[in-house]
């Protein structure tokens, strides 16, 4: 076997294991063996970049950055579906079909997955392009991001057509949705509303490595091409499955009559809550492709398909009271406390009311009987009031004027619907929120110190701000609930370790309003110590790229506050880094010392500027032409004359992008 064959056979083998693992849920080798093979392939790909393949299993992990997603036309328009809401609608639909088709009509009933639709083009068995639905005529090309989704095969198996489109839905399981929100909460970010929006939002993230982390799923439900390798939709699904796709077939049914379709609907209407993901209805399609063609399309949708939308489940119950929660940023959320009622398989006791405007719009009165509904959102909402059950003596709900936690008068910004408690420094949930943010992963990354522990510590009056963490002792920790010797020690170790965290993360962690990670980095670059930053005026701050008035003012305000200044002095005295370390920013390592680099072709894992910055940060040098002074040529897609010239010169090591990253990694490790 020559090298190219070896590389290809490894890829094929890994694609097969991916299929066993993700599609069949039945792995045949251990994770360890899989990783070993993946590593072997990675190393071969680095040494032989000429055999690069954008669909190599090594590229699943993502990392490619897309700055702008190009808009591209759909070769076949992506229609929407007509909706039906009850069996009458369905019967009418069948009648219309029977008018055009005079032979028996079979249906396929499938789940209507609630996510974002996607069209993926395969050529010669390889994933070539993935496009969002957009307006149906054109969508955004998000190939890099779709490649990271494990359910989407990069290379097909079996007897597949030379080229075709396949459409389906990208969605998030409830479990992964909850996981994402849990992490967001830990990091002090607002939770996402529902899995559907989160899935489609994730597809548009610039960094495909981040998309990978979201844990998206995919299911495919329509084959499209000029030529069809079967006569029915049902057969096409089975074929697609045999080529390695995860298809809707597993939970679908081929129905001979509309009654069978109805049974399917009734079944899933009650069972849908047990699925690990959300569906919002059933899609019914005419099975025969010939009949589909005869039926054709309206201006908006195929006549051969129909969506049946489940009714959002509704229940009526009594409003007991409205309480108000204060978030970690001081945002107030009104919550309705309800008389417990059964809804969509769970007992509902509370519903979010979002803000004052919504309460006004509902015209909510005390002890009203309200309708609650569970739609796509996880938290049920109040959609109306049963006015027949209201009497004259029920007063309107009055929105609170003062913070329920600290009594401070609430404020409402002009362009926002939400009320805030402005008592940032002393309102308990806000104080706790700041500390949770300080220890979060992207800031000081103090593992083991979770939000519950911080809340306990705060209640016991052991901590009030970030500086207090550094005076904690084991004796203080041990009496806390569920605190063992070992975990107490871990917390103390974590706090100790955080003294090595670089200044820019500390600056992000102390929670200056509007200073996110990127702004913190910029600030450190321009103002290398906290003293310098503290004494900088708003005008001077505004000189820095990306720092506007709002951020500048917030920074100046922060340093005007004596409590903040005291906290900073204390952090400094405990040894927390409050200045840029001599070589942290400019030089990360010297592993590329004395080596010269040139990048050519279309890069997908990073931009040229980023690449050149990496070279410099690791002690290397960028040069602009291929010559015998060049040590490494890093090639992206479609590399041309430079690659050829380097090959001719010999002696120049040729790397692909991953190879370049590995070069830095490998050398930095040892
Ligand atoms: P709507 O967005 O309500 O017009 O419904 C049409 C959308 O349903 C399509 O664009 C698809 O994204 C989605 N959909 C979900 N499941 C299916 C399925 N099994 N077959 C066809 N479309 C589906
Ligand atoms: Zn308050």
mmCIF file with all atom_site columns, C-alpha atoms and ligand atoms in Angstrom, residues 326 330 332 402-410 420-424 426-430, ligand 2:
data_model
loop_
_atom_site.group_PDB
_atom_site.id
_atom_site.type_symbol
_atom_site.label_atom_id
_atom_site.label_alt_id
_atom_site.label_comp_id
_atom_site.label_asym_id
_atom_site.label_entity_id
_atom_site.label_seq_id
_atom_site.pdbx_PDB_ins_code
_atom_site.Cartn_x
_atom_site.Cartn_y
_atom_site.Cartn_z
_atom_site.occupancy
_atom_site.B_iso_or_equiv
_atom_site.pdbx_formal_charge
_atom_site.auth_seq_id
_atom_site.auth_comp_id
_atom_site.auth_asym_id
_atom_site.auth_atom_id
_atom_site.pdbx_PDB_model_num
ATOM   1  C  CA  . UNK A 1 326 ? -33.682 39.643 40.492 1.00 0.00 ? 326 UNK A CA  1
ATOM   2  C  CA  . UNK A 1 330 ? -30.026 43.290 38.262 1.00 0.00 ? 330 UNK A CA  1
ATOM   3  C  CA  . UNK A 1 332 ? -36.133 41.931 37.140 1.00 0.00 ? 332 UNK A CA  1
ATOM   4  C  CA  . UNK A 1 402 ? -38.657 48.643 44.516 1.00 0.00 ? 402 UNK A CA  1
ATOM   5  C  CA  . UNK A 1 403 ? -36.224 45.760 44.361 1.00 0.00 ? 403 UNK A CA  1
ATOM   6  C  CA  . UNK A 1 404 ? -37.614 42.781 46.296 1.00 0.00 ? 404 UNK A CA  1
ATOM   7  C  CA  . UNK A 1 405 ? -34.092 41.836 47.384 1.00 0.00 ? 405 UNK A CA  1
ATOM   8  C  CA  . UNK A 1 406 ? -32.657 45.131 48.559 1.00 0.00 ? 406 UNK A CA  1
ATOM   9  C  CA  . UNK A 1 407 ? -35.449 47.705 48.475 1.00 0.00 ? 407 UNK A CA  1
ATOM   10 C  CA  . UNK A 1 408 ? -33.744 50.045 46.023 1.00 0.00 ? 408 UNK A CA  1
ATOM   11 C  CA  . UNK A 1 409 ? -36.030 51.898 43.645 1.00 0.00 ? 409 UNK A CA  1
ATOM   12 C  CA  . UNK A 1 410 ? -36.063 50.185 40.245 1.00 0.00 ? 410 UNK A CA  1
ATOM   13 C  CA  . UNK A 1 420 ? -33.365 46.922 36.692 1.00 0.00 ? 420 UNK A CA  1
ATOM   14 C  CA  . UNK A 1 421 ? -32.202 47.246 40.248 1.00 0.00 ? 421 UNK A CA  1
ATOM   15 C  CA  . UNK A 1 422 ? -29.371 49.795 40.086 1.00 0.00 ? 422 UNK A CA  1
ATOM   16 C  CA  . UNK A 1 423 ? -27.819 48.741 43.386 1.00 0.00 ? 423 UNK A CA  1
ATOM   17 C  CA  . UNK A 1 424 ? -25.013 46.838 41.709 1.00 0.00 ? 424 UNK A CA  1
ATOM   18 C  CA  . UNK A 1 426 ? -25.044 45.637 47.441 1.00 0.00 ? 426 UNK A CA  1
ATOM   19 C  CA  . UNK A 1 427 ? -28.055 43.898 45.952 1.00 0.00 ? 427 UNK A CA  1
ATOM   20 C  CA  . UNK A 1 428 ? -27.492 40.245 47.004 1.00 0.00 ? 428 UNK A CA  1
ATOM   21 C  CA  . UNK A 1 429 ? -28.145 38.448 43.700 1.00 0.00 ? 429 UNK A CA  1
ATOM   22 C  CA  . UNK A 1 430 ? -25.981 40.968 41.886 1.00 0.00 ? 430 UNK A CA  1
HETATM 23 ZN ZN1 . LIG B 2 .   ? -31.725 45.093 44.416 1.00 0.00 ? 2   LIG B ZN1 1
#
